[in-house]
Tab-separated table of C-alpha atoms (C1' of nucleotides) in Angstrom:
chain	number	residue	atom	x	y	z
A	1399	MET	CA	-177.432	74.603	36.073
A	1400	PRO	CA	-178.155	76.745	33.006
A	1401	LYS	CA	-181.710	75.429	33.105
A	1402	THR	CA	-182.131	76.308	36.737
A	1403	THR	CA	-180.917	79.780	36.046
A	1404	ARG	CA	-183.385	80.141	33.257
A	1405	LEU	CA	-186.242	78.922	35.409
A	1406	LYS	CA	-185.319	81.344	38.104
A	1407	SER	CA	-185.111	84.237	35.708
A	1408	GLN	CA	-188.619	83.538	34.522
A	1409	GLU	CA	-189.749	83.245	38.111
A	1410	VAL	CA	-192.811	81.027	37.953
A	1411	SER	CA	-192.730	78.139	35.550
A	1412	LEU	CA	-195.562	75.807	34.765
A	1413	ARG	CA	-193.603	73.481	32.647
A	1414	PHE	CA	-192.868	70.581	34.955
A	1415	ARG	CA	-196.002	68.664	35.771
A	1416	LEU	CA	-195.065	65.246	34.425
A	1417	SER	CA	-191.478	66.102	34.762
A	1418	ASP	CA	-190.977	64.364	38.094
A	1419	GLU	CA	-191.907	61.041	36.599
A	1420	ARG	CA	-189.778	61.677	33.604
A	1421	GLU	CA	-186.853	62.663	35.775
A	1422	LYS	CA	-187.172	59.391	37.636
A	1423	GLU	CA	-187.179	57.538	34.336
A	1424	LEU	CA	-184.145	59.393	33.140
A	1425	LEU	CA	-182.252	58.752	36.360
A	1426	ASP	CA	-183.304	55.111	36.464
A	1427	THR	CA	-182.069	54.598	32.955
A	1428	ALA	CA	-178.877	56.406	33.799
A	1429	ALA	CA	-178.445	54.129	36.794
A	1430	GLU	CA	-179.021	51.099	34.605
A	1431	VAL	CA	-176.289	52.128	32.201
A	1432	PHE	CA	-173.880	53.353	34.860
A	1433	PHE	CA	-174.283	50.111	36.782
A	1434	GLU	CA	-173.821	48.046	33.681
A	1435	TYR	CA	-170.685	49.697	32.344
A	1436	GLY	CA	-169.205	51.668	35.222
A	1437	TYR	CA	-168.874	55.415	35.257
A	1438	SER	CA	-166.249	55.931	32.573
A	1439	ALA	CA	-167.490	53.388	30.095
A	1440	ALA	CA	-171.131	54.396	30.410
A	1441	SER	CA	-172.300	56.597	27.577
A	1442	VAL	CA	-174.909	59.296	27.838
A	1443	GLY	CA	-175.984	58.493	24.294
A	1444	GLU	CA	-176.782	54.966	25.341
A	1445	MET	CA	-178.879	56.256	28.203
A	1446	ALA	CA	-180.751	58.540	25.857
A	1447	ASN	CA	-181.483	55.656	23.508
A	1448	ARG	CA	-182.723	53.361	26.241
A	1449	ALA	CA	-184.848	56.085	27.778
A	1450	LYS	CA	-186.156	57.083	24.365
A	1451	ALA	CA	-184.798	60.479	25.106
A	1452	SER	CA	-182.102	62.516	23.459
A	1453	LYS	CA	-178.714	63.524	24.679
A	1454	GLY	CA	-179.941	67.081	24.567
A	1455	THR	CA	-182.590	66.252	27.125
A	1456	TYR	CA	-180.049	64.816	29.500
A	1457	TYR	CA	-177.744	67.734	29.025
A	1458	SER	CA	-180.546	70.217	29.467
A	1459	ARG	CA	-181.304	68.758	32.879
A	1460	TYR	CA	-177.798	67.882	34.031
A	1461	PRO	CA	-174.946	70.045	32.867
A	1462	SER	CA	-172.400	67.247	32.735
A	1463	LYS	CA	-172.001	63.522	32.972
A	1464	LYS	CA	-170.444	63.891	36.394
A	1465	LEU	CA	-173.377	65.822	37.821
A	1466	LEU	CA	-175.808	63.404	36.250
A	1467	PHE	CA	-173.951	60.657	38.037
A	1468	ALA	CA	-174.106	62.500	41.334
A	1469	ALA	CA	-177.832	63.096	40.998
A	1470	MET	CA	-178.380	59.429	40.205
A	1471	ILE	CA	-176.321	58.280	43.181
A	1472	ARG	CA	-178.169	60.567	45.523
A	1473	ALA	CA	-181.553	59.319	44.357
A	1474	ARG	CA	-180.603	55.653	44.536
A	1475	THR	CA	-178.997	55.921	47.939
A	1476	ASP	CA	-182.112	57.452	49.414
A	1477	GLN	CA	-184.264	54.927	47.652
A	1478	VAL	CA	-182.387	51.905	48.951
A	1479	TYR	CA	-181.716	52.955	52.517
A	1480	GLU	CA	-184.808	54.899	53.433
A	1481	PRO	CA	-186.780	51.787	54.430
A	1482	LEU	CA	-184.216	51.122	57.137
A	1483	ALA	CA	-185.245	54.118	59.219
A	1484	GLU	CA	-188.210	52.271	60.692
A	1485	LEU	CA	-186.338	49.175	61.737
A	1486	LEU	CA	-185.946	48.100	65.358
A	1487	ARG	CA	-189.137	49.782	66.548
A	1488	THR	CA	-189.980	46.309	67.741
A	1489	THR	CA	-190.781	45.608	71.364
A	1490	SER	CA	-190.004	41.912	71.544
A	1491	THR	CA	-187.015	40.174	73.059
A	1492	LEU	CA	-183.573	41.578	72.490
A	1493	GLU	CA	-182.606	38.441	70.623
A	1494	ASN	CA	-185.701	38.451	68.475
A	1495	ALA	CA	-185.345	42.118	67.719
A	1496	LEU	CA	-181.755	41.724	66.569
A	1497	GLN	CA	-182.646	38.602	64.664
A	1498	SER	CA	-185.377	40.333	62.689
A	1499	PHE	CA	-183.244	43.424	62.247
A	1500	GLY	CA	-180.562	41.213	60.769
A	1501	MET	CA	-182.927	39.552	58.368
A	1502	HIS	CA	-184.261	42.903	57.220
A	1503	VAL	CA	-180.791	44.230	56.657
A	1504	LEU	CA	-179.830	41.238	54.581
A	1505	GLU	CA	-183.078	41.464	52.675
A	1506	VAL	CA	-182.674	45.073	51.721
A	1507	SER	CA	-178.933	45.050	51.181
A	1508	LEU	CA	-178.594	42.033	48.980
A	1509	THR	CA	-180.687	43.076	46.008
A	1510	ALA	CA	-179.071	43.346	42.608
A	1511	ASP	CA	-179.673	47.079	42.683
A	1512	SER	CA	-178.000	47.851	45.955
A	1513	VAL	CA	-175.106	45.585	45.093
A	1514	SER	CA	-174.580	47.540	41.893
A	1515	LEU	CA	-174.826	50.746	43.849
A	1516	VAL	CA	-172.223	49.646	46.343
A	1517	ARG	CA	-169.927	48.483	43.605
A	1518	ILE	CA	-169.882	51.716	41.668
A	1519	LEU	CA	-169.680	53.780	44.845
A	1520	TYR	CA	-166.608	51.910	45.970
A	1521	MET	CA	-164.979	52.643	42.661
A	1522	GLU	CA	-165.871	56.269	42.223
A	1523	ALA	CA	-165.308	57.254	45.832
A	1524	LYS	CA	-161.619	57.077	45.071
A	1525	ASN	CA	-161.508	60.357	43.222
A	1526	SER	CA	-164.665	61.883	44.648
A	1527	PRO	CA	-164.558	61.541	48.411
A	1528	GLU	CA	-167.817	63.499	48.617
A	1529	ILE	CA	-169.468	60.484	47.027
A	1530	GLY	CA	-168.158	58.332	49.827
A	1531	ARG	CA	-169.309	60.810	52.420
A	1532	MET	CA	-172.734	61.012	50.863
A	1533	PHE	CA	-173.042	57.258	50.985
A	1534	LYS	CA	-171.989	57.106	54.604
A	1535	GLN	CA	-174.388	59.865	55.552
A	1536	HIS	CA	-177.480	58.895	53.597
A	1537	GLY	CA	-176.676	55.232	53.146
A	1538	TYR	CA	-175.320	52.671	55.494
A	1539	GLY	CA	-174.762	55.301	58.149
A	1540	ARG	CA	-178.515	55.313	58.697
A	1541	LEU	CA	-178.439	51.617	59.358
A	1542	GLU	CA	-175.661	52.011	61.841
A	1543	ALA	CA	-177.365	54.943	63.535
A	1544	VAL	CA	-180.618	53.143	64.142
A	1545	LEU	CA	-178.795	50.152	65.551
A	1546	VAL	CA	-176.581	52.207	67.828
A	1547	LYS	CA	-179.566	54.086	69.184
A	1548	TYR	CA	-181.326	50.822	69.960
A	1549	LEU	CA	-178.260	49.363	71.614
A	1550	ARG	CA	-177.799	52.400	73.828
A	1551	GLN	CA	-181.367	52.041	74.992
A	1552	LYS	CA	-180.802	48.427	75.883
A	1553	ILE	CA	-177.627	49.348	77.690
A	1554	ARG	CA	-179.536	51.873	79.781
A	1555	ASP	CA	-182.076	49.171	80.530
A	1556	GLY	CA	-179.316	46.947	81.760
A	1557	HIS	CA	-179.737	44.276	79.115
A	1558	LEU	CA	-176.421	44.897	77.449
A	1559	GLN	CA	-172.917	45.772	78.529
A	1560	ILE	CA	-170.878	47.350	75.762
A	1561	GLU	CA	-167.868	49.551	76.041
A	1562	HIS	CA	-167.455	50.663	72.426
A	1563	VAL	CA	-171.002	50.758	71.164
A	1564	THR	CA	-170.330	52.022	67.665
A	1565	ILE	CA	-167.616	49.494	67.036
A	1566	ALA	CA	-169.791	46.721	68.387
A	1567	ALA	CA	-172.644	47.771	66.094
A	1568	GLU	CA	-170.362	47.912	63.086
A	1569	GLN	CA	-168.958	44.522	63.883
A	1570	LEU	CA	-172.406	43.032	64.200
A	1571	VAL	CA	-173.498	44.397	60.855
A	1572	ASP	CA	-170.264	43.309	59.208
A	1573	ALA	CA	-170.594	39.820	60.638
A	1574	LEU	CA	-174.109	39.757	59.260
A	1575	MET	CA	-173.553	40.810	55.717
A	1576	GLY	CA	-169.852	41.069	55.023
A	1577	GLU	CA	-169.383	37.806	53.216
A	1578	PRO	CA	-172.736	37.629	51.411
A	1579	MET	CA	-172.231	41.150	50.133
A	1580	ARG	CA	-168.697	40.421	49.041
A	1581	ARG	CA	-169.848	37.326	47.238
A	1582	MET	CA	-172.416	39.339	45.348
A	1583	VAL	CA	-170.073	42.163	44.527
A	1584	LEU	CA	-167.471	39.738	43.243
A	1585	SER	CA	-170.066	37.903	41.139
A	1586	LEU	CA	-169.243	34.683	42.922
A	1587	GLY	CA	-172.701	33.250	43.121
A	1588	GLN	CA	-176.342	33.716	43.606
A	1589	LEU	CA	-178.088	35.475	46.428
A	1590	PRO	CA	-177.938	33.499	49.646
A	1591	THR	CA	-180.899	31.275	50.316
A	1592	LYS	CA	-183.304	32.102	53.080
A	1593	ARG	CA	-181.779	29.252	55.027
A	1594	GLU	CA	-178.272	30.629	54.672
A	1595	LYS	CA	-179.427	34.058	55.694
A	1596	GLU	CA	-181.022	32.601	58.804
A	1597	ILE	CA	-177.897	30.746	59.758
A	1598	ARG	CA	-175.756	33.809	59.312
A	1599	VAL	CA	-178.108	35.997	61.262
A	1600	ARG	CA	-178.494	33.503	64.069
A	1601	ASN	CA	-174.755	33.016	64.402
A	1602	ALA	CA	-173.989	36.696	64.330
A	1603	VAL	CA	-176.647	37.551	66.877
A	1604	ARG	CA	-175.609	34.727	69.169
A	1605	MET	CA	-172.026	35.808	68.993
A	1606	PHE	CA	-173.038	39.349	69.778
A	1607	LEU	CA	-175.216	38.411	72.723
A	1608	ALA	CA	-172.704	35.942	74.082
A	1609	ALA	CA	-170.238	38.783	74.356
A	1610	TYR	CA	-172.426	41.683	75.388
A	1611	GLY	CA	-175.701	40.263	76.690
A	1612	GLU	CA	-176.710	39.796	80.299
A	1613	LYS	CA	-175.937	36.415	81.684
B	718	MET	CA	-148.585	33.686	28.394
B	719	PRO	CA	-147.663	33.956	24.685
B	720	LYS	CA	-144.166	34.838	25.835
B	721	THR	CA	-143.939	31.771	27.984
B	722	THR	CA	-145.090	29.600	25.121
B	723	ARG	CA	-142.460	31.019	22.875
B	724	LEU	CA	-139.799	30.407	25.440
B	725	LYS	CA	-140.859	26.841	25.782
B	726	SER	CA	-140.920	26.212	22.050
B	727	GLN	CA	-137.362	27.409	21.696
B	728	GLU	CA	-136.470	25.382	24.736
B	729	VAL	CA	-133.646	27.329	26.229
B	730	SER	CA	-133.736	31.030	25.694
B	731	LEU	CA	-131.163	33.448	26.854
B	732	ARG	CA	-133.029	36.560	26.040
B	733	PHE	CA	-134.684	37.372	29.327
B	734	ARG	CA	-132.185	38.104	31.987
B	735	LEU	CA	-133.398	41.545	32.878
B	736	SER	CA	-136.855	40.886	31.589
B	737	ASP	CA	-138.313	39.727	34.877
B	738	GLU	CA	-137.452	43.002	36.488
B	739	ARG	CA	-138.759	44.919	33.551
B	740	GLU	CA	-141.982	42.952	33.549
B	741	LYS	CA	-142.453	43.807	37.185
B	742	GLU	CA	-141.896	47.468	36.376
B	743	LEU	CA	-144.364	47.340	33.541
B	744	LEU	CA	-147.012	45.639	35.651
B	745	ASP	CA	-146.397	47.940	38.594
B	746	THR	CA	-146.825	50.971	36.393
B	747	ALA	CA	-149.921	49.440	34.884
B	748	ALA	CA	-151.287	48.877	38.379
B	749	GLU	CA	-150.518	52.457	39.283
B	750	VAL	CA	-152.489	53.793	36.352
B	751	PHE	CA	-155.322	51.278	36.613
B	752	PHE	CA	-155.714	52.038	40.304
B	753	GLU	CA	-155.639	55.755	39.698
B	754	TYR	CA	-158.188	55.918	36.892
B	755	GLY	CA	-160.097	52.668	36.975
B	756	TYR	CA	-160.010	50.107	34.194
B	757	SER	CA	-161.864	51.987	31.468
B	758	ALA	CA	-160.359	55.393	32.027
B	759	ALA	CA	-156.829	54.097	32.352
B	760	SER	CA	-154.796	54.516	29.202
B	761	VAL	CA	-152.052	52.221	28.018
B	762	GLY	CA	-150.282	55.221	26.554
B	763	GLU	CA	-150.099	56.785	29.984
B	764	MET	CA	-148.620	53.609	31.378
B	765	ALA	CA	-146.031	53.559	28.639
B	766	ASN	CA	-145.065	57.145	29.386
B	767	ARG	CA	-144.730	56.597	33.105
B	768	ALA	CA	-142.760	53.418	32.615
B	769	LYS	CA	-140.584	55.072	29.971
B	770	ALA	CA	-141.744	52.330	27.700
B	771	SER	CA	-143.755	52.411	24.516
B	772	LYS	CA	-147.222	51.196	23.790
B	773	GLY	CA	-145.636	48.715	21.440
B	774	THR	CA	-143.756	47.139	24.313
B	775	TYR	CA	-146.928	46.678	26.304
B	776	TYR	CA	-148.748	45.265	23.330
B	777	SER	CA	-145.896	42.957	22.454
B	778	ARG	CA	-146.094	41.428	25.906
B	779	TYR	CA	-149.830	41.522	26.465
B	780	PRO	CA	-152.125	41.173	23.486
B	781	SER	CA	-154.822	43.467	24.827
B	782	LYS	CA	-155.636	45.897	27.566
B	783	LYS	CA	-157.899	43.334	29.180
B	784	LEU	CA	-155.213	40.676	29.387
B	785	LEU	CA	-152.735	43.214	30.675
B	786	PHE	CA	-155.231	43.987	33.391
B	787	ALA	CA	-155.665	40.323	34.222
B	788	ALA	CA	-151.913	39.786	34.447
B	789	MET	CA	-151.590	42.799	36.710
B	790	ILE	CA	-154.384	41.611	38.977
B	791	ARG	CA	-152.888	38.195	39.250
B	792	ALA	CA	-149.485	39.547	40.201
B	793	ARG	CA	-150.858	41.976	42.760
B	794	THR	CA	-153.165	39.453	44.360
B	795	ASP	CA	-150.335	37.022	44.916
B	796	GLN	CA	-148.115	39.782	46.154
B	797	VAL	CA	-150.584	41.032	48.747
B	798	TYR	CA	-151.949	37.780	50.082
B	799	GLU	CA	-148.947	35.497	49.967
B	800	PRO	CA	-147.622	36.614	53.336
B	801	LEU	CA	-150.787	35.310	54.941
B	802	ALA	CA	-149.947	31.689	54.340
B	803	GLU	CA	-147.633	31.558	57.319
B	804	LEU	CA	-150.054	33.038	59.792
B	805	LEU	CA	-151.392	31.100	62.752
B	806	ARG	CA	-148.431	28.780	63.014
B	807	THR	CA	-148.245	30.125	66.519
B	808	THR	CA	-148.403	27.853	69.528
B	809	SER	CA	-149.604	30.299	72.137
B	810	THR	CA	-153.021	30.663	73.697
B	811	LEU	CA	-156.067	30.496	71.507
B	812	GLU	CA	-156.907	34.067	72.388
B	813	ASN	CA	-153.404	35.323	71.762
B	814	ALA	CA	-153.193	33.457	68.486
B	815	LEU	CA	-156.434	34.956	67.202
B	816	GLN	CA	-155.443	38.348	68.491
B	817	SER	CA	-152.175	38.343	66.618
B	818	PHE	CA	-153.797	36.838	63.562
B	819	GLY	CA	-156.280	39.704	63.601
B	820	MET	CA	-153.602	42.321	63.865
B	821	HIS	CA	-151.664	40.784	61.002
B	822	VAL	CA	-154.746	40.678	58.845
B	823	LEU	CA	-155.500	44.321	59.495
B	824	GLU	CA	-151.892	45.213	58.884
B	825	VAL	CA	-151.671	43.540	55.528
B	826	SER	CA	-155.164	44.363	54.317
B	827	LEU	CA	-155.278	48.048	55.050
B	828	THR	CA	-152.460	49.306	52.899
B	829	ALA	CA	-153.180	51.801	50.149
B	830	ASP	CA	-152.227	49.181	47.600
B	831	SER	CA	-154.527	46.437	48.714
B	832	VAL	CA	-157.370	48.901	49.139
B	833	SER	CA	-156.914	49.994	45.548
B	834	LEU	CA	-156.792	46.384	44.513
B	835	VAL	CA	-160.017	45.560	46.284
B	836	ARG	CA	-161.708	48.584	44.847
B	837	ILE	CA	-160.955	47.834	41.229
B	838	LEU	CA	-161.684	44.145	41.704
B	839	TYR	CA	-165.114	44.910	43.071
B	840	MET	CA	-165.823	46.997	40.034
B	841	GLU	CA	-164.482	44.785	37.301
B	842	ALA	CA	-165.772	41.542	38.747
B	843	LYS	CA	-169.191	42.621	37.529
B	844	ASN	CA	-168.518	41.775	33.915
B	845	SER	CA	-165.619	39.383	34.443
B	846	PRO	CA	-166.646	36.850	37.058
B	847	GLU	CA	-163.363	35.049	36.523
B	848	ILE	CA	-161.698	38.069	38.109
B	849	GLY	CA	-163.838	37.599	41.171
B	850	ARG	CA	-163.085	33.904	41.279
B	851	MET	CA	-159.387	34.555	40.938
B	852	PHE	CA	-159.512	36.950	43.852
B	853	LYS	CA	-161.396	34.516	46.007
B	854	GLN	CA	-159.016	31.716	45.160
B	855	HIS	CA	-155.670	33.466	45.364
B	856	GLY	CA	-156.730	36.345	47.562
B	857	TYR	CA	-158.859	36.482	50.619
B	858	GLY	CA	-159.737	32.820	50.256
B	859	ARG	CA	-156.244	32.001	51.462
B	860	LEU	CA	-156.874	34.017	54.559
B	861	GLU	CA	-160.102	32.198	55.202
B	862	ALA	CA	-158.549	28.823	54.528
B	863	VAL	CA	-155.740	29.244	56.990
B	864	LEU	CA	-158.147	30.389	59.665
B	865	VAL	CA	-160.596	27.574	59.068
B	866	LYS	CA	-157.843	25.021	59.259
B	867	TYR	CA	-156.666	26.425	62.541
B	868	LEU	CA	-160.179	26.505	63.958
B	869	ARG	CA	-160.811	22.894	63.021
B	870	GLN	CA	-157.667	21.910	64.855
B	871	LYS	CA	-158.821	23.722	67.953
B	872	ILE	CA	-162.217	22.097	67.677
B	873	ARG	CA	-160.598	18.685	67.605
B	874	ASP	CA	-158.589	19.657	70.657
B	875	GLY	CA	-161.809	20.519	72.425
B	876	HIS	CA	-161.051	24.213	72.796
B	877	LEU	CA	-163.811	25.382	70.505
B	878	GLN	CA	-167.346	24.373	69.726
B	879	ILE	CA	-168.495	25.585	66.319
B	880	GLU	CA	-171.239	24.236	64.164
B	881	HIS	CA	-170.656	26.190	60.955
B	882	VAL	CA	-166.926	26.678	60.923
B	883	THR	CA	-166.619	28.478	57.621
B	884	ILE	CA	-169.350	30.922	58.435
B	885	ALA	CA	-167.863	31.558	61.841
B	886	ALA	CA	-164.472	32.235	60.288
B	887	GLU	CA	-165.952	34.592	57.742
B	888	GLN	CA	-167.847	36.440	60.403
B	889	LEU	CA	-164.753	36.825	62.522
B	890	VAL	CA	-162.766	38.260	59.646
B	891	ASP	CA	-165.614	40.547	58.639
B	892	ALA	CA	-166.005	41.792	62.183
B	893	LEU	CA	-162.296	42.483	62.186
B	894	MET	CA	-161.863	44.440	59.030
B	895	GLY	CA	-165.260	45.181	57.518
B	896	GLU	CA	-165.633	48.738	58.669
B	897	PRO	CA	-161.987	49.818	58.443
B	898	MET	CA	-161.795	48.452	54.917
B	899	ARG	CA	-165.032	50.130	53.938
B	900	ARG	CA	-163.814	53.407	55.322
B	901	MET	CA	-160.670	53.170	53.252
B	902	VAL	CA	-162.448	52.131	50.098
B	903	LEU	CA	-164.915	54.979	50.434
B	904	SER	CA	-162.100	57.468	51.063
B	905	LEU	CA	-163.654	58.396	54.378
B	906	GLY	CA	-160.511	58.862	56.379
B	907	GLN	CA	-157.061	57.791	57.222
B	908	LEU	CA	-155.869	54.357	58.132
B	909	PRO	CA	-156.982	53.333	61.602
B	910	THR	CA	-154.507	54.009	64.358
B	911	LYS	CA	-152.756	51.165	66.092
B	912	ARG	CA	-155.018	51.810	69.061
B	913	GLU	CA	-158.172	51.502	66.967
B	914	LYS	CA	-156.908	48.331	65.381
B	915	GLU	CA	-156.257	46.865	68.802
B	916	ILE	CA	-159.717	47.734	70.024
B	917	ARG	CA	-161.355	46.227	66.995
B	918	VAL	CA	-159.307	43.080	67.177
B	919	ARG	CA	-159.861	42.653	70.872
B	920	ASN	CA	-163.610	43.133	70.575
B	921	ALA	CA	-163.935	40.796	67.637
B	922	VAL	CA	-161.881	38.065	69.246
B	923	ARG	CA	-163.738	38.381	72.534
B	924	MET	CA	-167.028	38.171	70.765
B	925	PHE	CA	-165.862	35.111	68.907
B	926	LEU	CA	-164.555	33.343	71.984
B	927	ALA	CA	-167.577	34.253	74.065
B	928	ALA	CA	-169.709	32.414	71.557
B	929	TYR	CA	-167.521	29.476	70.620
B	930	GLY	CA	-164.820	29.121	73.253
B	931	GLU	CA	-164.719	26.712	76.143
B	932	LYS	CA	-166.155	28.078	79.315
C	1277	DC	C1'	-206.537	77.775	16.706
C	1278	DC	C1'	-202.374	79.730	18.137
C	1279	DA	C1'	-198.132	80.725	20.900
C	1280	DG	C1'	-194.864	78.934	23.839
C	1281	DT	C1'	-192.156	75.395	25.496
C	1282	DG	C1'	-189.878	70.836	25.948
C	1283	DT	C1'	-188.048	67.297	23.547
C	1284	DA	C1'	-186.804	63.403	19.939
C	1285	DG	C1'	-183.877	62.925	16.399
C	1286	DT	C1'	-179.853	63.783	14.129
C	1287	DA	C1'	-175.787	65.641	12.617
C	1288	DC	C1'	-171.528	67.730	13.912
C	1289	DT	C1'	-167.016	68.901	16.408
C	1290	DG	C1'	-163.222	68.001	19.045
C	1291	DT	C1'	-160.766	64.898	21.553
C	1292	DG	C1'	-158.699	60.837	23.290
C	1293	DC	C1'	-157.988	56.053	23.220
C	1294	DG	C1'	-156.984	51.014	21.614
C	1295	DG	C1'	-154.326	48.983	18.659
C	1296	DT	C1'	-150.868	48.848	14.605
C	1297	DA	C1'	-146.848	49.912	11.938
C	1298	DC	C1'	-142.290	51.284	11.346
C	1299	DG	C1'	-137.757	53.328	11.502
C	1300	DA	C1'	-133.867	54.118	14.687
C	1301	DT	C1'	-131.203	52.433	18.331
C	1302	DA	C1'	-129.023	49.768	21.806
C	1303	DC	C1'	-127.097	45.472	23.057
C	1304	DG	C1'	-125.848	40.599	23.811
C	1305	DG	C1'	-124.003	36.469	21.461
C	1306	DT	C1'	-120.991	34.524	17.924
D	1494	DA	C1'	-117.389	43.224	13.210
D	1495	DC	C1'	-121.876	41.264	12.350
D	1496	DC	C1'	-126.594	39.511	13.332
D	1497	DG	C1'	-130.778	39.145	15.785
D	1498	DT	C1'	-133.786	40.916	18.854
D	1499	DA	C1'	-136.256	43.980	22.091
D	1500	DT	C1'	-137.413	48.221	22.639
D	1501	DC	C1'	-138.246	53.352	22.175
D	1502	DG	C1'	-140.390	57.028	19.940
D	1503	DT	C1'	-143.696	58.442	16.951
D	1504	DA	C1'	-147.040	58.677	13.674
D	1505	DC	C1'	-151.176	56.814	12.269
D	1506	DC	C1'	-156.072	54.621	11.811
D	1507	DG	C1'	-160.643	53.829	13.216
D	1508	DC	C1'	-163.768	54.557	16.462
D	1509	DA	C1'	-166.499	56.061	20.273
D	1510	DC	C1'	-167.752	59.421	23.258
D	1511	DA	C1'	-168.846	64.227	25.680
D	1512	DG	C1'	-170.975	67.993	24.585
D	1513	DT	C1'	-173.350	71.363	21.132
D	1514	DA	C1'	-176.559	72.954	17.714
D	1515	DC	C1'	-180.534	72.820	15.128
D	1516	DT	C1'	-184.879	71.182	13.205
D	1517	DA	C1'	-189.321	69.224	13.434
D	1518	DC	C1'	-192.865	67.741	16.225
D	1519	DA	C1'	-195.970	67.334	20.233
D	1520	DC	C1'	-198.339	69.148	23.917
D	1521	DT	C1'	-200.598	72.627	26.871
D	1522	DG	C1'	-202.904	76.606	28.253
D	1523	DG	C1'	-205.618	80.440	26.584
DNA sequence: CCAGTGTAGTACTGTGCGGTACGATACGGT
DNA sequence: ACCGTATCGTACCGCACAGTACTACACTGG
């Protein structure tokens, strides 16, 4: 904030050519430390050490630990959930489309990084509801949106009959990844095997189509 | 734990008549503070103040903050999930049984307390996998177990056809409470209304029966 | 080669916490 | 009435951290 002000007051600045890269490094390191210790126990000094930076550098770019955290969350959320925007462009069967959508969702959602992200978001959303809102909006809300849009199309085409589309979409996604995600978040085991993912996806999709598909 | 040992070694002790109550108070206050601030940011001093106790009292009963936390988690987990043991004793229709099971699960899982519990568990399980295991074992694992047992019975009776019973059970429960729980944990809104609960339960159960029920 | 700017490194301040120690007190059992 | 024990209240220690300040260096553009 003070920095921004200063930049503005000098109008044009030529200082930040490599700075984008460096900013990414700084935020990645911050994420690493935040994810490892949790918000409160994470120390900005530790981040500085790992990033071979100094606390001053962090504090010159982000006026407080809290705002550093927010910036990090925003960057990571975009990073993890952006790839989902393109899903379901497919033109194949309904079943195949949902099947491959499911696999993609599991693939992208069950990485160590996104698990850490989810974990810390769940915790910090308690006292910062805007964090929760941000995650809904830029995070898993995207996933839901793309699925709902697809489902509505298929309803118009007469291939599906769903009364509460949003709820149905949420329930499909939850059936897909609820337990695997919980297992990861609770440190109860390794990532599911490809085989387990397939079984889960197939069962969820079948259940969904049995209830809402044309017959 | 040390207390228990001491009791045992002296065989019969007459010291702790009121102590059970007091222990509950101490752990409840600890939970309050832990839930409010998160593990790291919670202070034992604050707990002592709120409980009109002294830090010494806490430290005489629990040798460290971490073990206090563990004791608290254990107590809360039992407290929240014990009532689930009796579920599904019902003798009514399959659909009605699942329906009422679903409503009970939502009822018991979506209280402010159990949401706080889940939240902090998700966070702390990262570096203490035994916390995660404890929660699985004494917590939502009970829920799963009772459902699986019931489903197996109904499979034997020929009312259900399920290949992967455990996965099916998990997916049913996730479809039931995934989104409402997430909304609570992310501080995205109020508890679902009775009407929303009913819709979610009905849709989940229908989906489940459409896939696995006799037809 | 120089001026300007960002930053690593480090030292410092203030604060708050985990954990300990201890005196005063209340109370139940003999 | 006396003893033993648990606890309260409080003061204390050591430490770690957020945030600040300053110095020395490195780079970049002219």
